mmCIF file of C-alpha atoms in Angstrom:
data_model
loop_
_atom_site.group_PDB
_atom_site.id
_atom_site.type_symbol
_atom_site.label_atom_id
_atom_site.label_comp_id
_atom_site.label_asym_id
_atom_site.label_seq_id
_atom_site.Cartn_x
_atom_site.Cartn_y
_atom_site.Cartn_z
ATOM 1 C CA MET A 29 0.000 0.000 0.000
ATOM 2 C CA SER A 30 1.335 3.399 -0.944
ATOM 3 C CA VAL A 31 2.352 5.712 1.819
ATOM 4 C CA HIS A 32 0.435 8.561 0.175
ATOM 5 C CA THR A 33 -2.907 6.848 0.803
ATOM 6 C CA THR A 34 -2.111 5.314 4.185
ATOM 7 C CA THR A 35 -3.829 7.496 6.744
ATOM 8 C CA GLY A 36 -2.270 5.526 9.596
ATOM 9 C CA MET A 37 1.235 6.229 8.360
ATOM 10 C CA GLU A 38 0.421 9.891 7.824
ATOM 11 C CA PHE A 39 -0.825 9.994 11.384
ATOM 12 C CA PHE A 40 2.422 8.408 12.579
ATOM 13 C CA ALA A 41 4.416 10.960 10.593
ATOM 14 C CA THR A 42 2.420 13.661 12.355
ATOM 15 C CA ILE A 43 3.306 12.140 15.733
ATOM 16 C CA CYS A 44 7.002 12.243 14.755
ATOM 17 C CA PHE A 45 6.534 15.819 13.558
ATOM 18 C CA PHE A 46 5.084 17.032 16.842
ATOM 19 C CA LEU A 47 7.634 15.045 18.869
ATOM 20 C CA ALA A 48 10.286 16.881 16.871
ATOM 21 C CA ILE A 49 8.647 20.193 17.794
ATOM 22 C CA LEU A 50 8.651 19.216 21.496
ATOM 23 C CA HIS A 51 12.274 18.123 21.110
ATOM 24 C CA THR A 52 13.126 21.530 19.611
ATOM 25 C CA PHE A 53 11.824 23.265 22.722
ATOM 26 C CA SER A 54 13.707 20.811 24.978
ATOM 27 C CA VAL A 55 17.225 21.061 23.560
ATOM 28 C CA LYS A 56 18.577 22.881 26.624
ATOM 29 C CA LYS A 57 17.469 19.945 28.784
ATOM 30 C CA PHE A 58 19.511 17.552 26.648
ATOM 31 C CA GLN A 59 22.547 19.824 26.999
ATOM 32 C CA GLN A 60 22.122 19.806 30.783
ATOM 33 C CA LEU A 61 21.781 15.999 30.859
ATOM 34 C CA ALA A 62 24.955 15.670 28.767
ATOM 35 C CA ARG A 63 26.982 17.298 31.526
ATOM 36 C CA ARG A 64 26.150 14.429 33.882
ATOM 37 C CA TYR A 65 28.350 12.121 31.831
ATOM 38 C CA ALA A 66 32.124 11.990 31.658
ATOM 39 C CA PRO A 67 33.625 14.443 29.155
ATOM 40 C CA GLY A 68 34.173 12.759 25.819
ATOM 41 C CA SER A 69 32.032 9.713 26.689
ATOM 42 C CA VAL A 70 29.461 8.247 24.296
ATOM 43 C CA GLY A 71 26.636 9.351 26.585
ATOM 44 C CA GLU A 72 27.830 12.961 26.663
ATOM 45 C CA ASN A 73 28.403 13.130 22.904
ATOM 46 C CA PHE A 74 25.017 11.544 22.102
ATOM 47 C CA LEU A 75 23.073 13.894 24.386
ATOM 48 C CA HIS A 76 25.003 16.886 23.051
ATOM 49 C CA LEU A 77 24.009 15.755 19.563
ATOM 50 C CA LEU A 78 20.345 15.596 20.589
ATOM 51 C CA GLY A 79 20.767 19.033 22.116
ATOM 52 C CA GLU A 80 21.600 20.616 18.756
ATOM 53 C CA VAL A 81 18.520 22.227 17.186
ATOM 54 C CA GLU A 82 19.879 21.636 13.678
ATOM 55 C CA VAL A 83 19.892 17.872 14.320
ATOM 56 C CA VAL A 84 16.337 17.535 15.677
ATOM 57 C CA PHE A 85 14.192 17.286 12.544
ATOM 58 C CA GLY A 86 16.766 15.250 10.662
ATOM 59 C CA PHE A 87 16.861 12.840 13.627
ATOM 60 C CA TRP A 88 13.073 12.394 13.757
ATOM 61 C CA GLY A 89 12.870 12.257 9.976
ATOM 62 C CA ALA A 90 15.330 9.352 10.049
ATOM 63 C CA ILE A 91 13.213 7.571 12.697
ATOM 64 C CA PHE A 92 10.145 8.012 10.500
ATOM 65 C CA LEU A 93 11.932 6.564 7.458
ATOM 66 C CA VAL A 94 13.270 3.581 9.415
ATOM 67 C CA LEU A 95 9.806 2.740 10.761
ATOM 68 C CA LEU A 96 8.315 3.270 7.314
ATOM 69 C CA ALA A 97 10.804 0.733 5.938
ATOM 70 C CA LEU A 98 9.965 -1.726 8.733
ATOM 71 C CA THR A 99 6.193 -1.477 8.265
ATOM 72 C CA HIS A 100 5.867 -0.921 4.499
ATOM 73 C CA GLY A 101 9.133 -2.267 3.168
ATOM 74 C CA THR A 102 12.362 -0.664 2.075
ATOM 75 C CA ALA A 103 11.104 -0.075 -1.468
ATOM 76 C CA ASP A 104 8.199 2.090 -0.266
ATOM 77 C CA ALA A 105 10.490 4.034 2.060
ATOM 78 C CA VAL A 106 12.894 4.731 -0.811
ATOM 79 C CA ARG A 107 10.017 5.701 -3.117
ATOM 80 C CA TYR A 108 8.680 8.099 -0.504
ATOM 81 C CA LEU A 109 12.116 9.663 -0.065
ATOM 82 C CA GLU A 110 12.444 10.092 -3.821
ATOM 83 C CA THR A 111 9.154 12.001 -3.953
ATOM 84 C CA ARG A 112 10.496 14.648 -1.562
ATOM 85 C CA ASP A 113 11.993 17.798 -3.069
ATOM 86 C CA PHE A 114 15.307 18.611 -1.383
ATOM 87 C CA LYS A 115 16.003 21.603 -3.625
ATOM 88 C CA GLU A 116 15.497 24.135 -0.824
ATOM 89 C CA PRO A 117 17.925 22.504 1.686
ATOM 90 C CA ALA A 118 20.555 22.246 -1.062
ATOM 91 C CA PHE A 119 20.005 25.867 -2.107
ATOM 92 C CA VAL A 120 20.217 27.147 1.480
ATOM 93 C CA PHE A 121 23.463 25.208 1.994
ATOM 94 C CA VAL A 122 25.055 26.687 -1.142
ATOM 95 C CA VAL A 123 23.910 30.239 -0.371
ATOM 96 C CA LEU A 124 25.057 30.032 3.261
ATOM 97 C CA VAL A 125 28.546 28.924 2.256
ATOM 98 C CA ILE A 126 28.928 31.579 -0.445
ATOM 99 C CA CYS A 127 27.601 34.401 1.747
ATOM 100 C CA SER A 128 29.794 33.410 4.684
ATOM 101 C CA THR A 129 32.985 34.056 2.712
ATOM 102 C CA ARG A 130 35.082 37.062 3.665
ATOM 103 C CA PRO A 131 34.702 38.977 0.350
ATOM 104 C CA ILE A 132 30.883 38.926 0.552
ATOM 105 C CA LEU A 133 30.863 39.853 4.236
ATOM 106 C CA SER A 134 33.373 42.672 3.825
ATOM 107 C CA LEU A 135 31.335 44.142 0.958
ATOM 108 C CA ALA A 136 28.093 43.962 2.958
ATOM 109 C CA GLU A 137 29.744 45.392 6.047
ATOM 110 C CA ARG A 138 31.217 48.313 4.095
ATOM 111 C CA THR A 139 27.814 49.045 2.557
ATOM 112 C CA ILE A 140 26.107 49.037 5.950
ATOM 113 C CA GLY A 141 28.933 51.039 7.494
ATOM 114 C CA PHE A 142 28.767 53.698 4.773
ATOM 115 C CA THR A 143 24.991 53.999 5.086
ATOM 116 C CA SER A 144 25.148 54.181 8.883
ATOM 117 C CA GLN A 145 27.438 57.230 8.633
ATOM 118 C CA LEU A 146 24.475 59.196 7.272
ATOM 119 C CA PHE A 147 22.760 59.018 10.678
ATOM 120 C CA PRO A 148 23.773 61.660 13.277
ATOM 121 C CA ILE A 149 23.833 59.222 16.199
ATOM 122 C CA ALA A 150 26.486 57.106 17.939
ATOM 123 C CA PRO A 151 28.228 54.813 15.389
ATOM 124 C CA PRO A 152 27.230 51.534 17.113
ATOM 125 C CA LEU A 153 23.576 52.671 17.255
ATOM 126 C CA ALA A 154 23.580 53.710 13.611
ATOM 127 C CA PHE A 155 25.270 50.486 12.498
ATOM 128 C CA TYR A 156 22.818 48.336 14.512
ATOM 129 C CA LEU A 157 19.851 50.232 13.062
ATOM 130 C CA VAL A 158 20.996 50.036 9.437
ATOM 131 C CA CYS A 159 22.144 46.420 9.713
ATOM 132 C CA LEU A 160 18.738 45.192 10.905
ATOM 133 C CA ILE A 161 16.835 47.250 8.333
ATOM 134 C CA LEU A 162 18.993 47.032 5.216
ATOM 135 C CA GLY A 163 20.174 43.445 5.787
ATOM 136 C CA PRO A 164 16.686 41.842 5.858
ATOM 137 C CA LEU A 165 15.392 44.026 3.017
ATOM 138 C CA MET A 166 18.292 42.790 0.857
ATOM 139 C CA GLY A 167 16.585 39.400 1.148
ATOM 140 C CA SER A 168 14.102 40.496 -1.517
ATOM 141 C CA PHE A 169 16.953 40.640 -4.037
ATOM 142 C CA ILE A 170 19.591 38.118 -2.903
ATOM 143 C CA THR A 171 17.041 35.711 -1.299
ATOM 144 C CA GLU A 172 16.189 35.392 2.389
ATOM 145 C CA PRO A 173 18.785 32.676 3.198
ATOM 146 C CA ALA A 174 21.535 34.922 1.809
ATOM 147 C CA ALA A 175 20.252 37.944 3.741
ATOM 148 C CA MET A 176 20.048 35.909 6.953
ATOM 149 C CA THR A 177 23.591 34.609 6.495
ATOM 150 C CA VAL A 178 25.140 38.008 5.838
ATOM 151 C CA THR A 179 23.203 39.858 8.548
ATOM 152 C CA ALA A 180 23.732 37.193 11.213
ATOM 153 C CA LEU A 181 27.471 36.985 10.561
ATOM 154 C CA ILE A 182 27.828 40.772 10.755
ATOM 155 C CA LEU A 183 25.810 40.853 13.990
ATOM 156 C CA LEU A 184 27.994 38.084 15.413
ATOM 157 C CA ASP A 185 31.173 39.972 14.581
ATOM 158 C CA ARG A 186 30.029 43.438 15.632
ATOM 159 C CA PHE A 187 27.681 42.788 18.558
ATOM 160 C CA PHE A 188 27.194 39.188 19.734
ATOM 161 C CA SER A 189 30.935 38.621 20.123
ATOM 162 C CA GLN A 190 31.003 41.443 22.673
ATOM 163 C CA ARG A 191 29.648 41.242 26.216
ATOM 164 C CA ILE A 192 26.145 42.454 25.504
ATOM 165 C CA SER A 193 23.258 41.474 27.775
ATOM 166 C CA THR A 194 21.310 38.278 27.182
ATOM 167 C CA LYS A 195 18.145 40.354 26.874
ATOM 168 C CA LEU A 196 19.651 42.353 24.005
ATOM 169 C CA LYS A 197 20.805 39.131 22.322
ATOM 170 C CA TYR A 198 17.307 37.627 22.355
ATOM 171 C CA ALA A 199 15.648 40.898 21.342
ATOM 172 C CA THR A 200 18.048 41.154 18.389
ATOM 173 C CA LEU A 201 17.555 37.508 17.431
ATOM 174 C CA GLY A 202 13.760 37.802 17.470
ATOM 175 C CA LEU A 203 13.927 41.058 15.499
ATOM 176 C CA LEU A 204 16.307 39.511 12.955
ATOM 177 C CA PHE A 205 14.099 36.470 12.372
ATOM 178 C CA VAL A 206 10.917 38.526 11.939
ATOM 179 C CA ASN A 207 12.581 41.150 9.724
ATOM 180 C CA VAL A 208 14.113 38.538 7.417
ATOM 181 C CA SER A 209 10.805 36.652 7.178
ATOM 182 C CA ILE A 210 8.896 39.730 5.986
ATOM 183 C CA GLY A 211 11.860 41.411 4.287
ATOM 184 C CA GLY A 212 11.800 39.037 1.336
ATOM 185 C CA THR A 213 8.275 40.040 0.239
ATOM 186 C CA LEU A 214 9.224 42.941 -2.016
ATOM 187 C CA THR A 215 9.768 40.472 -4.883
ATOM 188 C CA PRO A 216 8.016 37.201 -5.828
ATOM 189 C CA TYR A 217 11.100 34.964 -5.806
ATOM 190 C CA ALA A 218 13.047 35.588 -2.593
ATOM 191 C CA ALA A 219 10.808 34.427 0.289
ATOM 192 C CA PRO A 220 10.137 30.650 0.320
ATOM 193 C CA PRO A 221 6.427 30.972 1.302
ATOM 194 C CA VAL A 222 5.864 33.482 -1.523
ATOM 195 C CA LEU A 223 7.839 31.403 -4.000
ATOM 196 C CA MET A 224 5.491 28.464 -3.385
ATOM 197 C CA VAL A 225 2.410 30.347 -4.640
ATOM 198 C CA ALA A 226 3.572 33.265 -6.819
ATOM 199 C CA SER A 227 3.527 31.509 -10.200
ATOM 200 C CA LYS A 228 0.347 29.532 -9.492
ATOM 201 C CA TRP A 229 -1.600 32.605 -8.387
ATOM 202 C CA GLY A 230 -0.005 34.927 -10.939
ATOM 203 C CA TRP A 231 1.692 37.245 -8.438
ATOM 204 C CA GLY A 232 4.345 39.427 -10.055
ATOM 205 C CA LEU A 233 6.686 42.166 -8.863
ATOM 206 C CA GLY A 234 3.933 44.788 -8.947
ATOM 207 C CA ASP A 235 1.603 42.649 -6.854
ATOM 208 C CA MET A 236 4.256 42.036 -4.213
ATOM 209 C CA LEU A 237 5.257 45.702 -3.933
ATOM 210 C CA THR A 238 1.646 46.876 -3.841
ATOM 211 C CA HIS A 239 0.231 44.355 -1.362
ATOM 212 C CA PHE A 240 3.232 43.243 0.699
ATOM 213 C CA GLY A 241 6.496 45.130 0.116
ATOM 214 C CA TRP A 242 5.713 48.604 1.453
ATOM 215 C CA LYS A 243 3.994 47.148 4.517
ATOM 216 C CA ALA A 244 7.039 44.971 5.212
ATOM 217 C CA ALA A 245 9.360 47.979 4.951
ATOM 218 C CA ILE A 246 7.245 49.996 7.409
ATOM 219 C CA ALA A 247 7.092 47.089 9.878
ATOM 220 C CA ILE A 248 10.848 46.489 9.681
ATOM 221 C CA ILE A 249 11.691 50.152 10.211
ATOM 222 C CA ALA A 250 9.211 50.525 13.093
ATOM 223 C CA SER A 251 10.364 47.383 14.940
ATOM 224 C CA THR A 252 14.058 48.144 14.462
ATOM 225 C CA VAL A 253 13.761 51.765 15.561
ATOM 226 C CA LEU A 254 11.800 50.670 18.644
ATOM 227 C CA THR A 255 14.368 47.994 19.588
ATOM 228 C CA THR A 256 17.285 50.357 18.957
ATOM 229 C CA TYR A 257 15.682 53.014 21.148
ATOM 230 C CA ARG A 258 14.915 50.478 23.880
ATOM 231 C CA PHE A 259 18.556 49.352 24.112
ATOM 232 C CA ARG A 260 20.127 52.668 23.076
ATOM 233 C CA GLU A 261 22.217 53.081 26.230
ATOM 234 C CA GLU A 262 23.760 49.597 26.053
ATOM 235 C CA ILE A 263 24.411 49.671 22.311
ATOM 236 C CA SER A 264 25.891 53.181 22.255
ATOM 237 C CA LYS A 265 28.444 52.249 24.951
ATOM 238 C CA LEU A 266 29.887 49.344 22.969
ATOM 239 C CA THR A 267 33.546 49.561 22.051
ATOM 240 C CA TRP A 268 33.761 49.655 18.290
ATOM 241 C CA ILE A 269 36.118 46.864 17.258
ATOM 242 C CA ALA A 270 38.443 47.270 14.289
ATOM 243 C CA ASN A 271 37.745 44.277 12.065
ATOM 244 C CA GLU A 272 39.995 42.071 9.970
ATOM 245 C CA LYS A 273 43.244 42.886 11.763
ATOM 246 C CA ASN A 274 46.400 41.623 10.045
ATOM 247 C CA LEU A 275 44.381 40.547 7.000
ATOM 248 C CA PRO A 276 44.907 41.992 3.520
ATOM 249 C CA GLN A 277 42.084 44.168 2.248
ATOM 250 C CA VAL A 278 39.804 42.328 -0.149
ATOM 251 C CA PRO A 279 40.129 43.839 -3.656
ATOM 252 C CA LEU A 280 37.005 44.951 -5.459
ATOM 253 C CA TRP A 281 37.517 42.389 -8.226
ATOM 254 C CA VAL A 282 37.414 39.533 -5.697
ATOM 255 C CA GLN A 283 34.241 40.891 -4.115
ATOM 256 C CA THR A 284 32.682 41.336 -7.549
ATOM 257 C CA SER A 285 33.533 37.767 -8.539
ATOM 258 C CA HIS A 286 31.822 36.420 -5.420
ATOM 259 C CA VAL A 287 28.724 38.524 -6.084
ATOM 260 C CA PHE A 288 28.727 37.136 -9.639
ATOM 261 C CA PHE A 289 28.730 33.539 -8.336
ATOM 262 C CA LEU A 290 25.954 34.390 -5.873
ATOM 263 C CA ALA A 291 23.878 35.965 -8.647
ATOM 264 C CA LEU A 292 24.305 32.860 -10.822
ATOM 265 C CA VAL A 293 23.120 30.643 -7.959
ATOM 266 C CA VAL A 294 20.085 32.860 -7.268
ATOM 267 C CA MET A 295 19.137 32.954 -10.955
ATOM 268 C CA ASN A 296 19.184 29.139 -11.055
ATOM 269 C CA THR A 297 17.291 28.550 -7.808
ATOM 270 C CA HIS A 298 14.934 26.052 -9.468
ATOM 271 C CA HIS A 299 17.689 23.963 -11.069
ATOM 272 C CA THR A 300 19.561 21.978 -8.439
ATOM 273 C CA ALA A 301 22.066 20.427 -10.823
ATOM 274 C CA VAL A 302 22.959 23.870 -12.186
ATOM 275 C CA PHE A 303 23.447 25.752 -8.910
ATOM 276 C CA VAL A 304 25.329 22.837 -7.344
ATOM 277 C CA GLY A 305 27.648 22.792 -10.366
ATOM 278 C CA ILE A 306 28.176 26.551 -10.033
ATOM 279 C CA PHE A 307 28.941 26.015 -6.350
ATOM 280 C CA LEU A 308 31.645 23.466 -7.160
ATOM 281 C CA PHE A 309 33.300 25.989 -9.487
ATOM 282 C CA PHE A 310 32.972 28.565 -6.714
ATOM 283 C CA LEU A 311 34.880 26.327 -4.277
ATOM 284 C CA GLY A 312 37.697 26.179 -6.808
ATOM 285 C CA TRP A 313 37.661 29.971 -7.088
ATOM 286 C CA VAL A 314 37.871 30.264 -3.290
ATOM 287 C CA LYS A 315 41.037 28.155 -3.458
ATOM 288 C CA VAL A 316 42.472 30.435 -6.141
ATOM 289 C CA THR A 317 41.733 33.559 -4.054
ATOM 290 C CA GLN A 318 42.600 32.013 -0.690
ATOM 291 C CA GLU A 319 44.887 34.980 0.094
ATOM 292 C CA TYR A 320 41.717 36.998 0.768
ATOM 293 C CA GLN A 321 39.661 34.230 2.352
ATOM 294 C CA THR A 322 38.981 32.906 5.826
ATOM 295 C CA GLU A 323 37.670 29.423 6.598
ATOM 296 C CA ILE A 324 34.356 28.815 4.836
ATOM 297 C CA LYS A 325 31.456 27.452 6.866
ATOM 298 C CA LEU A 326 30.827 24.031 5.311
ATOM 299 C CA ARG A 327 29.940 22.342 8.622
ATOM 300 C CA GLU A 328 27.403 25.035 9.559
ATOM 301 C CA GLY A 329 25.848 24.825 6.104
ATOM 302 C CA LEU A 330 25.530 21.046 6.268
ATOM 303 C CA LEU A 331 23.855 21.181 9.689
ATOM 304 C CA VAL A 332 21.289 23.685 8.461
ATOM 305 C CA ALA A 333 20.645 21.607 5.333
ATOM 306 C CA PHE A 334 20.151 18.531 7.542
ATOM 307 C CA PHE A 335 17.578 20.431 9.607
ATOM 308 C CA LEU A 336 15.657 21.548 6.514
ATOM 309 C CA GLY A 337 15.914 18.071 5.006
ATOM 310 C CA GLY A 338 14.181 16.690 8.094
ATOM 311 C CA LEU A 339 11.418 19.257 7.656
ATOM 312 C CA VAL A 340 10.984 18.161 4.044
ATOM 313 C CA VAL A 341 10.687 14.493 5.094
ATOM 314 C CA LEU A 342 8.206 15.112 7.905
ATOM 315 C CA GLY A 343 6.356 18.085 6.416
ATOM 316 C CA GLY A 344 4.721 16.385 3.440
ATOM 317 C CA PRO A 345 2.455 13.982 5.367
ATOM 318 C CA GLN A 346 0.960 16.858 7.395
ATOM 319 C CA ARG A 347 -1.385 17.723 4.530
ATOM 320 C CA TRP A 348 -4.168 15.530 5.953
ATOM 321 C CA TRP A 349 -4.799 17.921 8.840
ATOM 322 C CA LEU A 350 -3.412 21.227 7.520
ATOM 323 C CA GLU A 351 -5.489 21.421 4.341
ATOM 324 C CA PRO A 352 -8.911 21.049 6.052
ATOM 325 C CA VAL A 353 -7.919 23.717 8.571
ATOM 326 C CA LEU A 354 -6.914 26.154 5.832
ATOM 327 C CA SER A 355 -9.971 25.572 3.642
ATOM 328 C CA ARG A 356 -12.547 26.101 6.423
ATOM 329 C CA LEU A 357 -11.375 29.487 7.710
ATOM 330 C CA ASP A 358 -12.478 32.953 6.595
ATOM 331 C CA ALA A 359 -9.839 35.567 5.774
ATOM 332 C CA PHE A 360 -9.158 37.089 9.207
ATOM 333 C CA PRO A 361 -9.272 33.801 11.176
ATOM 334 C CA LEU A 362 -7.044 32.332 8.455
ATOM 335 C CA TYR A 363 -4.610 35.227 8.920
ATOM 336 C CA LEU A 364 -4.382 34.654 12.668
ATOM 337 C CA GLY A 365 -4.322 30.884 12.218
ATOM 338 C CA SER A 366 -1.489 31.122 9.684
ATOM 339 C CA ILE A 367 0.598 33.173 12.128
ATOM 340 C CA LEU A 368 0.115 30.515 14.823
ATOM 341 C CA LEU A 369 0.519 27.513 12.521
ATOM 342 C CA THR A 370 3.724 28.953 11.096
ATOM 343 C CA ALA A 371 5.269 28.755 14.571
ATOM 344 C CA ILE A 372 5.016 24.949 14.493
ATOM 345 C CA THR A 373 5.534 24.247 10.808
ATOM 346 C CA ASP A 374 7.645 25.726 8.024
ATOM 347 C CA ASN A 375 5.759 28.637 6.440
ATOM 348 C CA ALA A 376 6.664 27.522 2.918
ATOM 349 C CA ALA A 377 4.971 24.174 3.556
ATOM 350 C CA LEU A 378 1.918 26.035 4.835
ATOM 351 C CA THR A 379 1.531 28.212 1.746
ATOM 352 C CA TYR A 380 2.274 25.252 -0.526
ATOM 353 C CA LEU A 381 -0.659 23.360 0.968
ATOM 354 C CA GLY A 382 -2.828 26.459 0.690
ATOM 355 C CA ALA A 383 -2.016 26.680 -2.999
ATOM 356 C CA GLN A 384 -3.525 23.211 -3.428
ATOM 357 C CA VAL A 385 -6.942 24.425 -2.144
ATOM 358 C CA PRO A 386 -8.834 25.647 -5.247
ATOM 359 C CA THR A 387 -11.602 27.345 -3.254
ATOM 360 C CA LEU A 388 -9.389 29.958 -1.581
ATOM 361 C CA SER A 389 -10.633 33.492 -2.282
ATOM 362 C CA ILE A 390 -8.313 36.392 -3.151
ATOM 363 C CA ALA A 391 -8.678 37.705 0.402
ATOM 364 C CA ALA A 392 -7.911 34.258 1.831
ATOM 365 C CA ARG A 393 -4.813 33.940 -0.346
ATOM 366 C CA TYR A 394 -3.476 37.234 0.968
ATOM 367 C CA ALA A 395 -4.344 36.262 4.546
ATOM 368 C CA LEU A 396 -2.541 32.920 4.208
ATOM 369 C CA VAL A 397 0.694 34.336 2.784
ATOM 370 C CA ALA A 398 0.710 37.445 4.986
ATOM 371 C CA GLY A 399 0.152 35.361 8.124
ATOM 372 C CA SER A 400 2.844 32.907 7.080
ATOM 373 C CA VAL A 401 5.529 35.562 6.664
ATOM 374 C CA VAL A 402 4.440 37.526 9.750
ATOM 375 C CA GLY A 403 4.753 34.441 11.970
ATOM 376 C CA GLY A 404 8.044 33.378 10.394
ATOM 377 C CA GLY A 405 10.196 34.705 13.239
ATOM 378 C CA LEU A 406 8.490 33.056 16.202
ATOM 379 C CA THR A 407 10.499 29.819 16.218
ATOM 380 C CA VAL A 408 13.568 28.289 14.600
ATOM 381 C CA ILE A 409 11.396 26.067 12.385
ATOM 382 C CA ALA A 410 8.950 28.774 11.278
ATOM 383 C CA ASN A 411 10.973 30.009 8.288
ATOM 384 C CA ALA A 412 13.619 28.199 6.241
ATOM 385 C CA PRO A 413 16.391 30.809 6.819
ATOM 386 C CA ASN A 414 15.938 30.740 10.624
ATOM 387 C CA PRO A 415 18.149 27.681 11.172
ATOM 388 C CA VAL A 416 20.879 29.603 9.324
ATOM 389 C CA GLY A 417 20.702 32.461 11.819
ATOM 390 C CA TYR A 418 20.460 30.033 14.708
ATOM 391 C CA GLY A 419 23.503 28.086 13.536
ATOM 392 C CA ILE A 420 25.585 31.255 13.258
ATOM 393 C CA LEU A 421 24.528 33.023 16.476
ATOM 394 C CA ASN A 422 23.899 30.095 18.824
ATOM 395 C CA VAL A 423 27.570 29.943 19.842
ATOM 396 C CA SER A 424 27.222 33.292 21.625
ATOM 397 C CA PHE A 425 24.478 32.011 23.966
ATOM 398 C CA GLY A 426 26.806 29.923 26.123
ATOM 399 C CA LYS A 427 27.137 26.172 26.565
ATOM 400 C CA ASP A 428 23.374 25.596 26.837
ATOM 401 C CA GLY A 429 22.693 27.455 23.617
ATOM 402 C CA MET A 430 19.669 29.494 22.661
ATOM 403 C CA SER A 431 16.336 28.967 24.432
ATOM 404 C CA PRO A 432 13.432 28.491 21.963
ATOM 405 C CA TRP A 433 11.022 29.787 24.612
ATOM 406 C CA ARG A 434 12.920 33.057 25.048
ATOM 407 C CA LEU A 435 13.135 33.472 21.277
ATOM 408 C CA LEU A 436 9.350 33.085 21.113
ATOM 409 C CA THR A 437 8.716 35.722 23.777
ATOM 410 C CA HIS A 438 11.198 38.236 22.341
ATOM 411 C CA ALA A 439 9.932 37.756 18.776
ATOM 412 C CA ALA A 440 6.362 38.474 19.911
ATOM 413 C CA LEU A 441 6.663 42.283 19.778
ATOM 414 C CA PRO A 442 8.080 42.621 16.225
ATOM 415 C CA THR A 443 5.610 39.919 15.149
ATOM 416 C CA GLY A 444 2.754 41.981 16.591
ATOM 417 C CA ILE A 445 3.968 45.122 14.801
ATOM 418 C CA ALA A 446 4.226 43.199 11.524
ATOM 419 C CA ALA A 447 0.768 41.667 12.065
ATOM 420 C CA PHE A 448 -0.703 45.142 12.519
ATOM 421 C CA CYS A 449 1.017 46.534 9.417
ATOM 422 C CA PHE A 450 0.052 43.656 7.133
ATOM 423 C CA TRP A 451 -3.623 43.617 8.126
ATOM 424 C CA ILE A 452 -4.517 47.183 9.091
ATOM 425 C CA LEU A 453 -2.446 49.308 6.674
#
């Protein structure tokens, strides 16, 4: 019997899915349990592994596939795996690695630094403000995963690596996740939840700018200004660190070449074989220009791809309960429901399922997509680029790592501002 018509197996996949969500919110407990074992022991290493957010969905996805093979046979498990589309995890991996290179980061940092000089306030305040506005908005042009990578790495270097308060760290993390989630809505190709429906519903650049883009820009500016003002005393007192000491300045031609590779990858988002091939050439180019490089983040990229791959495996069988929920709600309840549902499932999966419901009105379509992007900063799993930001910034939260609960509470305010802008304006 095919897995696609086996309600019992879909129900089991849903159990694994929600256990993975519970596991995500319990990672700190696993880290604490790991410390009860001898350093370097199997018990400590295994519990530390289970305490990594990037591992959670891949781990439960593997359990699902093993049990699927045991109950339906290996052939059905392989067939199911082959029906999953792993294009997005592969794309996020490639973009993360390219954007984490020193030439891309130095170019982005110089752009933000130059823009921040236009503001007559303390340099750290101006840089913080511009970074969290301009960085996420760039996601509409270089894709959200790229914007998340660049912005998170700059924040890590300029702010998170310093002794800032834990409250400021979580406020910044929540703001970053929300801003990136809505910042990719100025164009129809950059935000995963928009990408899932744009071609099917005929949404072009004009539609996105008219119905989504300007509202996203207002929400991002309002939330960032409010957060900057709230922590103005702490941020303005930071010692501005001179970056890239003892490293040769990256020439413009090297930066331009990296932007060219990134542009080629973005233009071939839908063709895995093409952008992976471009990426392999890029790795060779990094070797050629290694004089201006630092270590590229292959491990971080693979962990994030593993996380998203687990979401792909477990997300598909959730259609049996998500689709009825989406099809029975009016526009405003659907908007609120999408914000809440996005917190426990990837927003791209949510809009994809909505696109399969032929009875959705124009108002309901807007409500579904708007709610999906607004709620995309509430949890690590809410938006595909979030694991990228988590993987980069988690190291600054100490040995127990980031708390999903504290992320949720600190992302609530910018989420509320975005919710107001997208529905009321």
